XYZ file of C-alpha atoms in Angstrom:
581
model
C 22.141 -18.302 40.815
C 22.087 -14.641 39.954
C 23.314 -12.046 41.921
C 19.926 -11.801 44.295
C 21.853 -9.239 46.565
C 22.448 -6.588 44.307
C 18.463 -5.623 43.458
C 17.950 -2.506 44.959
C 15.061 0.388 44.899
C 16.469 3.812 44.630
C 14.424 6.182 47.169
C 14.558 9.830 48.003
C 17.459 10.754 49.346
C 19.770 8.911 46.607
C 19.420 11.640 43.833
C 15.264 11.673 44.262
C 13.218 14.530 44.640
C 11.222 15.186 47.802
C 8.386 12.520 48.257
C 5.035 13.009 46.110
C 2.276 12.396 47.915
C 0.051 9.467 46.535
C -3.014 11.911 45.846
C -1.010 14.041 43.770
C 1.013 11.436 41.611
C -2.799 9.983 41.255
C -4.156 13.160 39.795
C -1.364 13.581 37.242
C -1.891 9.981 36.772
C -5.576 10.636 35.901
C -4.867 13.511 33.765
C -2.477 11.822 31.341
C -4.842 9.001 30.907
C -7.198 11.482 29.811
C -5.185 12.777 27.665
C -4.183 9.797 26.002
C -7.795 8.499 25.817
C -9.217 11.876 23.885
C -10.154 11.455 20.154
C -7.441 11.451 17.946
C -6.201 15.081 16.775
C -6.927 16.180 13.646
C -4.561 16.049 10.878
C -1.385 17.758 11.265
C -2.046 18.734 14.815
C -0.074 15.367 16.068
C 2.809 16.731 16.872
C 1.117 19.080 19.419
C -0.386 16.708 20.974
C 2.579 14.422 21.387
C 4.604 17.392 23.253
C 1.335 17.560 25.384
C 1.355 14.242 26.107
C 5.623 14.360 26.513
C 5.111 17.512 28.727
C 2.932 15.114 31.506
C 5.116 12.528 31.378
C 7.580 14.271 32.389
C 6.115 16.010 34.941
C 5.722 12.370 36.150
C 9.183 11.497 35.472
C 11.050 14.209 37.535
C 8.462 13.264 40.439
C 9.227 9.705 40.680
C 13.213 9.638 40.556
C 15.017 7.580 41.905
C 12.301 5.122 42.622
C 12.869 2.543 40.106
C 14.732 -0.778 40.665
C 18.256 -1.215 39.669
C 20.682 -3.787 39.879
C 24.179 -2.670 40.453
C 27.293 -3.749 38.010
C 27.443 -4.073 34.387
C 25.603 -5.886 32.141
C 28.093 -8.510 31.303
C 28.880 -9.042 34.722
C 25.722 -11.160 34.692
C 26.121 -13.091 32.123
C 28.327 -16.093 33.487
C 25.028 -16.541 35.663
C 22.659 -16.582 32.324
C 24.962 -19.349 31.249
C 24.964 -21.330 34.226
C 21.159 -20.822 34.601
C 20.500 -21.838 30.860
C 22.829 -25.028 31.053
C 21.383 -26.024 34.658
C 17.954 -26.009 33.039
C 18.648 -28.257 30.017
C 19.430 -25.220 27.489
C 22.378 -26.037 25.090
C 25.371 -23.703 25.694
C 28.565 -25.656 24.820
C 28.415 -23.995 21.036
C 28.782 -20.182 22.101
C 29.322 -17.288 24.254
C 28.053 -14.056 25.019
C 30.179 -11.269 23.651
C 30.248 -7.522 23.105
C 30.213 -7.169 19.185
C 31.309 -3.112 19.659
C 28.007 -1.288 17.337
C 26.433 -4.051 16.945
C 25.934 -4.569 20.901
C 26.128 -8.073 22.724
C 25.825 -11.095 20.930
C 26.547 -15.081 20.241
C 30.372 -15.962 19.424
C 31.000 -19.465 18.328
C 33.484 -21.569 20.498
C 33.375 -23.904 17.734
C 32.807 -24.464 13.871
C 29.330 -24.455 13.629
C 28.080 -26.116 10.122
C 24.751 -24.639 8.273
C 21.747 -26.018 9.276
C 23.156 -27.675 12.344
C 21.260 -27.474 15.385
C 23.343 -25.630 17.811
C 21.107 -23.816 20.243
C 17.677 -25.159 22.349
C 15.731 -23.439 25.192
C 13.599 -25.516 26.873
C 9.806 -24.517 27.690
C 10.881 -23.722 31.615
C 13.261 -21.130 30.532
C 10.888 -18.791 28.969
C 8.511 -16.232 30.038
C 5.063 -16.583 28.706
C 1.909 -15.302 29.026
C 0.770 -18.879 30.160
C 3.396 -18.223 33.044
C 2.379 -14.889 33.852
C -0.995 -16.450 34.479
C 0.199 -18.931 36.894
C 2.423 -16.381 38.446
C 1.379 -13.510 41.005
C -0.088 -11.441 38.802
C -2.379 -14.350 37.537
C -5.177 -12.906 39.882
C -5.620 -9.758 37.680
C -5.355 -10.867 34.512
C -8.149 -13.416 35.280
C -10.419 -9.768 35.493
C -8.549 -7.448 33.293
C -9.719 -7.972 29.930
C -7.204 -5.736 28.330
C -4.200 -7.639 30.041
C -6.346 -11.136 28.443
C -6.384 -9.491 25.223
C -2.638 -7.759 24.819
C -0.411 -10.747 25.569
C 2.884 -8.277 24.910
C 1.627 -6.138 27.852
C 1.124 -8.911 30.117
C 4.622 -10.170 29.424
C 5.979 -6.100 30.371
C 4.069 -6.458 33.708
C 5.095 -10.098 34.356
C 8.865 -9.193 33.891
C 8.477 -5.944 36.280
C 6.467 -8.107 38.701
C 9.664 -10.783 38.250
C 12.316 -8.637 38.316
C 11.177 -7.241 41.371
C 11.231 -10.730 43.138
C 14.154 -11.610 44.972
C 13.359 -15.224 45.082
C 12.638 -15.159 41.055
C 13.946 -18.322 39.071
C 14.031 -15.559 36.096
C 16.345 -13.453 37.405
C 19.456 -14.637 35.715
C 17.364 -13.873 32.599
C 16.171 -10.907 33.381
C 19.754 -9.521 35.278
C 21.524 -10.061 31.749
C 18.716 -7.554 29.808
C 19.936 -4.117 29.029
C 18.775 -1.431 31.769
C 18.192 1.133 28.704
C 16.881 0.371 24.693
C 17.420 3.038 21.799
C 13.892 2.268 21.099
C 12.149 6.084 19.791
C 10.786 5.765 23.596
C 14.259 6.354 24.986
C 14.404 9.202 22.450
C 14.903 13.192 23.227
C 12.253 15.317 21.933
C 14.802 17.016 19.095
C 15.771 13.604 18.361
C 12.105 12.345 17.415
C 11.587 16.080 16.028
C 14.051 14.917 12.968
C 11.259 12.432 11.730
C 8.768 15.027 11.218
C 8.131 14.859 7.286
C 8.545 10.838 7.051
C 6.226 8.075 6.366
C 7.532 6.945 10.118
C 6.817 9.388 12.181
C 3.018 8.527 12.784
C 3.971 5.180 14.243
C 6.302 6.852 16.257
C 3.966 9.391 18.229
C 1.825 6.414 18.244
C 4.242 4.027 19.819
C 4.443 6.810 22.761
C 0.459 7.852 23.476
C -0.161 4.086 23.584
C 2.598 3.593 25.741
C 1.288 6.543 27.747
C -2.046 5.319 27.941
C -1.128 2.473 29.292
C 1.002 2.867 31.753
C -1.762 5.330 33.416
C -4.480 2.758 32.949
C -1.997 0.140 34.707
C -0.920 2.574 37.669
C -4.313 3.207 38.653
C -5.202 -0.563 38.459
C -2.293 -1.844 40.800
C -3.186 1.038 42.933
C -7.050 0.291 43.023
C -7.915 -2.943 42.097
C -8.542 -5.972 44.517
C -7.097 -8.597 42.706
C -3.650 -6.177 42.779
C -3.037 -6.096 46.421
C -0.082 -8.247 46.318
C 2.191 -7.441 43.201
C 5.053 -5.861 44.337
C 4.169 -3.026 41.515
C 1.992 -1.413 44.163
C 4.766 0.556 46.133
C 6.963 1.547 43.131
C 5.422 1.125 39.548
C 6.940 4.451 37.699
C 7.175 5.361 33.870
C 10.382 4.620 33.710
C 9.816 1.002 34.668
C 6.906 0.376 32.094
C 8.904 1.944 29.207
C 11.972 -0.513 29.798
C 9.612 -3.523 30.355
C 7.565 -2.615 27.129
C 11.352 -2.177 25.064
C 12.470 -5.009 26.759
C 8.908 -7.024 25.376
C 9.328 -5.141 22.083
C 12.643 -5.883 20.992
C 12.310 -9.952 22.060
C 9.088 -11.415 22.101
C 8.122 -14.094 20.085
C 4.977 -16.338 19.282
C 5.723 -20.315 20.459
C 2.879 -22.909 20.683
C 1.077 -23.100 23.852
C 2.021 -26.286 26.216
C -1.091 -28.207 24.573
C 0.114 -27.029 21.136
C -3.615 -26.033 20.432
C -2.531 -22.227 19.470
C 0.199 -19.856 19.868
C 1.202 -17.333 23.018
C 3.697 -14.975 23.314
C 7.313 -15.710 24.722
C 10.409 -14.566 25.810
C 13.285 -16.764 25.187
C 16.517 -16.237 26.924
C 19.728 -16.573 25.406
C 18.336 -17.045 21.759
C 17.128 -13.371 22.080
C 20.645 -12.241 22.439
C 20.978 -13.066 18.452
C 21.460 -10.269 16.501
C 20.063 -9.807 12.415
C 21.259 -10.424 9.330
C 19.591 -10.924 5.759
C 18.937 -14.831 5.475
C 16.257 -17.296 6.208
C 14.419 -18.188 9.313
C 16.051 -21.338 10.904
C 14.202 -21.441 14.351
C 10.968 -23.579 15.102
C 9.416 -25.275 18.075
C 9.946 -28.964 18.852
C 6.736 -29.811 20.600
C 8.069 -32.986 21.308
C 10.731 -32.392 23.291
C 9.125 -29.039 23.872
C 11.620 -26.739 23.562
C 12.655 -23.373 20.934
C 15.305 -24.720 18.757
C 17.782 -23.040 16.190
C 19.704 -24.277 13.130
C 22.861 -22.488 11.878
C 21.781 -19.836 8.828
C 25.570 -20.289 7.880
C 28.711 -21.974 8.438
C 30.278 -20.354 11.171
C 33.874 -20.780 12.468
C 35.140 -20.191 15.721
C 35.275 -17.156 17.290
C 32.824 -15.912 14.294
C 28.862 -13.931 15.399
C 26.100 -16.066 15.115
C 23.294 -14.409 13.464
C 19.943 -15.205 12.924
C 16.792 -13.643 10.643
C 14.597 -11.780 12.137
C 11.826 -11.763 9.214
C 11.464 -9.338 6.105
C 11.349 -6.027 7.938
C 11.522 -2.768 6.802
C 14.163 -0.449 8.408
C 11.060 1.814 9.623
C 10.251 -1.250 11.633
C 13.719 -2.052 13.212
C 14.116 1.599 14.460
C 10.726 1.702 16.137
C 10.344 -1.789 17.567
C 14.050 -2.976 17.899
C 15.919 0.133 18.351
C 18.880 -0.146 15.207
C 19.077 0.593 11.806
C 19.848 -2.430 9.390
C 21.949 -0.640 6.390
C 21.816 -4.020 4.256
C 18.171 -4.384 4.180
C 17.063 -6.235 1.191
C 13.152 -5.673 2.029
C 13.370 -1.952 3.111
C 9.926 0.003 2.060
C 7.990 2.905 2.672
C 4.426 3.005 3.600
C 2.046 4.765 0.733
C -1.398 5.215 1.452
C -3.982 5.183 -1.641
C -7.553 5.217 -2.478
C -10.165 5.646 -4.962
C -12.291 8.356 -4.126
C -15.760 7.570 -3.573
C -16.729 10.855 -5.105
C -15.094 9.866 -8.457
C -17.876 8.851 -10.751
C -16.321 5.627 -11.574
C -16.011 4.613 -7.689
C -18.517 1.972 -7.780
C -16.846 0.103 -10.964
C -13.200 0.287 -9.764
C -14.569 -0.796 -5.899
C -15.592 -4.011 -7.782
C -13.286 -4.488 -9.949
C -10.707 -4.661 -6.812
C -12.937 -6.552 -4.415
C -13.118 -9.117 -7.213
C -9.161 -9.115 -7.318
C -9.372 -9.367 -3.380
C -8.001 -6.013 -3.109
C -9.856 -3.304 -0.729
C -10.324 0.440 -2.083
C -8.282 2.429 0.131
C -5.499 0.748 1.611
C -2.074 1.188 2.631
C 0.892 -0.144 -0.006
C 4.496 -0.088 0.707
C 7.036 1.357 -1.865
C 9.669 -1.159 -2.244
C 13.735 -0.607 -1.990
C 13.838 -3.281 -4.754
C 13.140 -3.688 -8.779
C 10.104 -3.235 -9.466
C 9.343 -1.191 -6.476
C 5.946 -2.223 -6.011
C 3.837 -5.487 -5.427
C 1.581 -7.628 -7.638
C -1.109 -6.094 -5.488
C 0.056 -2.583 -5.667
C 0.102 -3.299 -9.797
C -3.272 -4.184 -9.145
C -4.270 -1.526 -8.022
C -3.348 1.151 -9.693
C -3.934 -0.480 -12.852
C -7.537 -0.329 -11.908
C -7.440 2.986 -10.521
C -6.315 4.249 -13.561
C -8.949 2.531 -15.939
C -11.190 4.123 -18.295
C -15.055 3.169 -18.148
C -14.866 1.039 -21.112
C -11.932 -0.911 -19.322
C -13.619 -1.476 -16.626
C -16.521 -2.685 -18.234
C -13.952 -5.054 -20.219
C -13.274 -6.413 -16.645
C -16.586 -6.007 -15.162
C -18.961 -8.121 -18.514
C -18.458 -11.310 -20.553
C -17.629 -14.543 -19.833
C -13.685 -14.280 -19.572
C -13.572 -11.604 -16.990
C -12.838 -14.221 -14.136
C -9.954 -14.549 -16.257
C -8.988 -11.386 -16.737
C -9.151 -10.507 -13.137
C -5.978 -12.562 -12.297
C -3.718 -10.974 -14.877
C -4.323 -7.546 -12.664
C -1.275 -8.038 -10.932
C 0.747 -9.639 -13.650
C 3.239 -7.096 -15.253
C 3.491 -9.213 -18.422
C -0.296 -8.708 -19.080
C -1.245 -4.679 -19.224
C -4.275 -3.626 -19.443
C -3.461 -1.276 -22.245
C -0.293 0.704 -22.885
C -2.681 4.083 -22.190
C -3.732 2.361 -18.718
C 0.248 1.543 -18.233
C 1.676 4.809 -19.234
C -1.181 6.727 -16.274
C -0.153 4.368 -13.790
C 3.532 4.842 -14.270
C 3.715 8.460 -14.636
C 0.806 8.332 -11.116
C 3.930 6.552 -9.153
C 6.466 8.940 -10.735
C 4.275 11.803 -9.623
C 3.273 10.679 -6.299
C 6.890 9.348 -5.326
C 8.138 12.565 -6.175
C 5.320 14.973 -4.099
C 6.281 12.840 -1.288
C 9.595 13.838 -1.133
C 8.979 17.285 -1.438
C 7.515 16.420 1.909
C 11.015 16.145 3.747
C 12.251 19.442 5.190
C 15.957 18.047 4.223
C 17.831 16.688 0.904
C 19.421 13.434 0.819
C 22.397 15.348 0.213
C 21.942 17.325 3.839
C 21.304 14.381 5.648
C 24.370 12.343 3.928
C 26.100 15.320 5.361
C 24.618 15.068 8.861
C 25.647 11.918 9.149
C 29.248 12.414 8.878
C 29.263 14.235 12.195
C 31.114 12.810 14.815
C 29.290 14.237 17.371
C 25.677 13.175 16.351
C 23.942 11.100 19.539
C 23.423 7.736 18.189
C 19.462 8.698 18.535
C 19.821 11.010 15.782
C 21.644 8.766 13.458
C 19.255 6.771 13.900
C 16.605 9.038 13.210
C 18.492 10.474 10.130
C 19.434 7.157 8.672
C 15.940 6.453 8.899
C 14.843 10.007 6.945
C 17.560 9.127 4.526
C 16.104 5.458 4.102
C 12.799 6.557 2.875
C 14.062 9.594 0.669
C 16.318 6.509 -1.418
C 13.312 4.225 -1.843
C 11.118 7.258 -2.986
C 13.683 8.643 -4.974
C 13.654 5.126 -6.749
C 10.461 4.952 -6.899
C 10.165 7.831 -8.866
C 13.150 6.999 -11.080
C 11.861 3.758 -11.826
C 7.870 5.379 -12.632
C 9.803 7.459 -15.242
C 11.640 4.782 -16.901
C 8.206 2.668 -17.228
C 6.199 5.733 -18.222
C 9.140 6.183 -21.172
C 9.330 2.348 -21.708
C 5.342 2.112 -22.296
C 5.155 5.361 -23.934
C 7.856 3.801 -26.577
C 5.721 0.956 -27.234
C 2.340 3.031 -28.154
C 4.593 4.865 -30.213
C 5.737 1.680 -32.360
C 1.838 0.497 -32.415
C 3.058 -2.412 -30.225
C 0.592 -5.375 -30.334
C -0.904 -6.283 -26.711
C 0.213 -9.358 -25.087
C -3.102 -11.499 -23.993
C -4.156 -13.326 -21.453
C -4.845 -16.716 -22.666
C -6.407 -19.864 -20.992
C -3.111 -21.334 -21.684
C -1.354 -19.039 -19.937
C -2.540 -20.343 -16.177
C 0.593 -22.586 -16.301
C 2.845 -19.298 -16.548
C 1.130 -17.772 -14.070
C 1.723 -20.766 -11.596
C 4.912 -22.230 -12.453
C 7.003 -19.569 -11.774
C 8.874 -18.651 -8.694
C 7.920 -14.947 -9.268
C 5.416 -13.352 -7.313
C 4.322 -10.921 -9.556
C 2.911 -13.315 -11.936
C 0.875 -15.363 -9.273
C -2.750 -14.636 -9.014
C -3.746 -12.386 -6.413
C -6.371 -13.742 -5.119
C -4.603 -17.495 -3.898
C -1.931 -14.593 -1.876
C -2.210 -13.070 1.551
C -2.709 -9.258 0.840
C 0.109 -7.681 3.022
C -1.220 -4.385 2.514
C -3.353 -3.283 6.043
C -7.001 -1.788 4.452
C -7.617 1.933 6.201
C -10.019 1.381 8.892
C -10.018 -2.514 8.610
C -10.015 -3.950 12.486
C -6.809 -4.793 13.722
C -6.219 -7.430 15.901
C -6.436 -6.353 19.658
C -2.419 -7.385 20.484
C -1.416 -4.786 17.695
C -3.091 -2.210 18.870
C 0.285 -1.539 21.499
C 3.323 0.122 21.113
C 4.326 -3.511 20.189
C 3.054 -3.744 16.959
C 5.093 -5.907 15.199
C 7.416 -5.677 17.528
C 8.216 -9.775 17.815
C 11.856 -10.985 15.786
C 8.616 -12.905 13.529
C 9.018 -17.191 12.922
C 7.047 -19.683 12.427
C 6.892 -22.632 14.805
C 6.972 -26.240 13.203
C 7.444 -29.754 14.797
C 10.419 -30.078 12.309
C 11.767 -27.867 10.094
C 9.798 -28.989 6.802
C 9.376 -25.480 4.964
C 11.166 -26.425 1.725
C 8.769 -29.252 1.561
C 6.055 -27.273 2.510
C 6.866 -24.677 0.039
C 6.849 -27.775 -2.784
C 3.701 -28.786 -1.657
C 1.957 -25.338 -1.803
C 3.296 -24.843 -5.756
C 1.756 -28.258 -6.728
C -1.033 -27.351 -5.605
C -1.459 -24.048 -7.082
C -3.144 -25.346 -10.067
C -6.224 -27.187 -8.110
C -6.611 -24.008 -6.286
C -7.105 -21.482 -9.161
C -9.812 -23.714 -10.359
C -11.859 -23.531 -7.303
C -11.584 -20.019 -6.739
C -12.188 -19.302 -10.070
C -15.615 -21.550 -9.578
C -16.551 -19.928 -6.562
C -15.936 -16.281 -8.413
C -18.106 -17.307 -11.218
């Protein structure tokens, strides 16, 4: 199985430069770790330090070509041997084939109808690569005394693949033969390709995506070169930048989080076959049969012959696609742009409004998204800014008496203002704000609509336009829709409009609705990340978020799930409401 013969290492001689000498390669090595381990620039200087940073690498780059391993052919010509592999280890494969979908890339054809919710695909435990595998595989020894590789399970799986792909006798090989030998990830990018995101909300991530992946790959190439326990990976005589930036795109744009083999918590996995799925707008329709321990999928459609099979990859926002996953999805129904806001804690009212939100569950400086859809922000975002924008005597209103437990959960209701004054500020805050952002851009919409019809624009750039163009929309929107509030509420002062008011009654409405605006905050997840708040260790690598997202189940039980959780609303108010008080 596989084509075993066809590995190769290119060396000098076959387009390389003349050999580096380890004690060189060591001390450029040493210097970009440095460099990527120095405190953080100060604002605006990020830039500069990314084309420092760029400038080493590629030092490092021209010095070690030709000394990665490639496999000879095309892509597809390996896939007949991922098919064979998959159905010789129990995977389900009589449903589909691999195809090339032209823009879209390779995907999943149906060979047959395939009904909605019908199971058609399963990839049995063996199959995938796992940091539980990675432990039990050659590079288990150094993991066992490298706490970064126990703490970053995506960075284990990029060193198990190069480790596995560099192992002729490899039972992943068909797998790892059939994965493409370059991504469009921004770390594939040209420098005047990543120079077009300057201005966006994106670009941060971006320059972060490539010091992290930097950093790392100097921290790992002195490791395999130094450490003990690293004696025997094959990483030690060729381990270039090259080969960590395809194995952290190729980790990016397919890991996923299955249950462990004890189903006691979750690991991260790469699944073969399924990962060749591309995205659509839908549901998520694969879980994790522990039973029969396998991944298993369920049709998000009726599908006829001959016809893609998609699947969901989670409610991402376009920003996140480009960086983790390399495309631009031009349908996105939960597109957003990042905002970040705070109350000043020189403001005089700073201590009031901190409490005020803590009560709601809602930190004081936090990052918000701006939403592609009506309204354009969250129940928490509401939230916010309705408190941000009270007066001292409304925040005493929701600070005193024995109904401000009440109160507090009609923050992020948009039936309930706090006043129309209160409403009209935060309105004409967003309109403002939204606006000052895009004067941020060093293009129009209009320019980069024009851009884009270029036939001779790298597909890089597009994607780094389409992006730029993405956020301008949303903020454009944003602002639109702050204006047409602002006028709305403005109206209503005008007219002497009576106040709506909260009212015990009125817990049922806030419940029994499917809308998630009028829910309480405080019984949601905030999905807002507070400034400075710790982030767990895996994130902190160019992976972050990086994983096509699902939740694992025994069976597929999330409309009852979903049931369950409204029912219970009710009993759960109650108690939190108690425990406020």
């Amino acid at each position: 199985m596989g084509k075993k013969s066809r590995v190769k290492t290119q060396k000098s001689g076959s387009g390389a430069s003349a050999v580096v000498s380890p004690k060189e390669m060591m001390n450029l090595i040493s210097e970009l770790l440095q460099k990527c381990s120095s405190a953080a620039p100060p604002a605006g200087k990020e830039w500069e330090e990314y084309i420092q940073i760029r400038g080493l690498v590629e030092k490092i780059r021209k010095k070690q070509k030709g000394m990665s391993i490639v496999f000879d052919g095309s892509r597809e010509d390996y896939f007949p041997d991922l098919m064979s592999w998959a159905q010789e280890n129990g995977a389900s494969c009589d449903s589909f084939t691999v195809a090339d979908f032209g823009p879209e890339g390779y995907g999943l054809r149906a060979t047959r109808d395939i009904k909605a919710e019908e199971l058609f695909l399963w990839i049995p435990r063996k199959m995938q690569m796992t940091v539980e595998s990675a432990q039990n595989s050659v590079l288990g020894p150094l993991y066992g005394q490298d706490r970064i590789l126990q703490a970053m399970g995506n960075v284990t799986l990029a060193l198990h693949l190069l480790c596995e792909r560099a192992n002729p006798a490899s039972s992943w090989l068909p797998y790892i033969h059939s994965l493409p030998q370059e991504y469009d990830t921004p770390l594939y990018y040209q420098q005047e390709d990543v120079q077009l995101l300057l201005g966006t909300q994106a670009v941060q991530d971006v320059l972060s995506q490539y010091k992290n992946t930097a950093r790392q790959y100097a921290y790992f190439y002195k490791l395999v070169q130094t450490h003990p326990a690293a004696s025997k990976l094959p990483l030690k005589d060729s381990f270039t930048f090259d080969d960590y930036r395809w194995a952290v795109s190729s980790v990016m744009t397919r890991q996923n989080q299955i249950p462990t083999e004890d189903g006691s918590r979750v690991t991260l996995a790469l699944i073969p076959l399924w990962d060749m799925c591309n995205h659509t707008n839908g549901l998520i329709t694969t879980g994790y049969n522990l039973e029969d321990d396998r991944c298993e999928c369920v049709a998000l459609q009726d599908y006829k012959e001959n016809e893609q099979i998609y699947i969901f990859y989670g409610t991402r926002s376009n920003a996140e696609f480009v960086i983790h996953n390399g495309f631009f999805f031009q349908d996105n129904a939960h597109d957003r742009v990042k905002i970040k806001l705070g109350v000043s804690k020189s403001e005089r009212l700073y201590a009031m409004k901190a409490e005020v939100l803590a009560r709601a569950g809602i930190p004081a400086s936090c990052i918000f998204a701006l939403h592609c859809s009506e309204p354009p922000i969250s129940a928490q975002l509401l939230a916010f800014l309705r408190v941000f924008c009270m007066t001292e005597e409304e925040l005493k209103d929701y600070l005193l008496g024995d109904r401000v437990i009440n109160k507090i959960f009609t923050l992020g209701n948009s039936e309930f203002p706090v006043s129309w004054d209160n409403e009209i500020k935060l309105w004409t805050f967003l309109e403002t704000r939204a606006a000052l952002l895009l004067k941020t851009y060093k293009t129009t919409s209009e320019e980069d609509q024009s851009m884009l019809e270029k036939p001779d624009l790298s597909l890089h750039s597009r994607l780094a336009i389409q992006l730029r163009l993405a956020e301008k929309q949303i903020l454009e929107k944003a602002s639109a829709s702050g204006r047409a509030k602002r006028l709305h509420f403005q109206k209503k002062q005008e007219e002497g409009a009576l106040l709506p008011r909260y009212e015990e009654s009125d817990i049922a409405l806030l419940e029994n609705t499917d809308s998630d605006a009028k829910l309480p905050i405080i019984l949601r997840k905030l999905e807002e990340v507070e400034e400075g708040q710790e982030i767990p260790m895996e994130e902190h690598s160019p992976f972050l978020n990086g994983e096509k997202a699902f939740w694992f189940k025994l069976a597929f039980e999330e409309k009852k799930r979903d049931t369950t959780e409204r029912t219970g609303s009710s009993k759960k108010l109650e108690k939190k409401k108690k425990q406020l008080k």
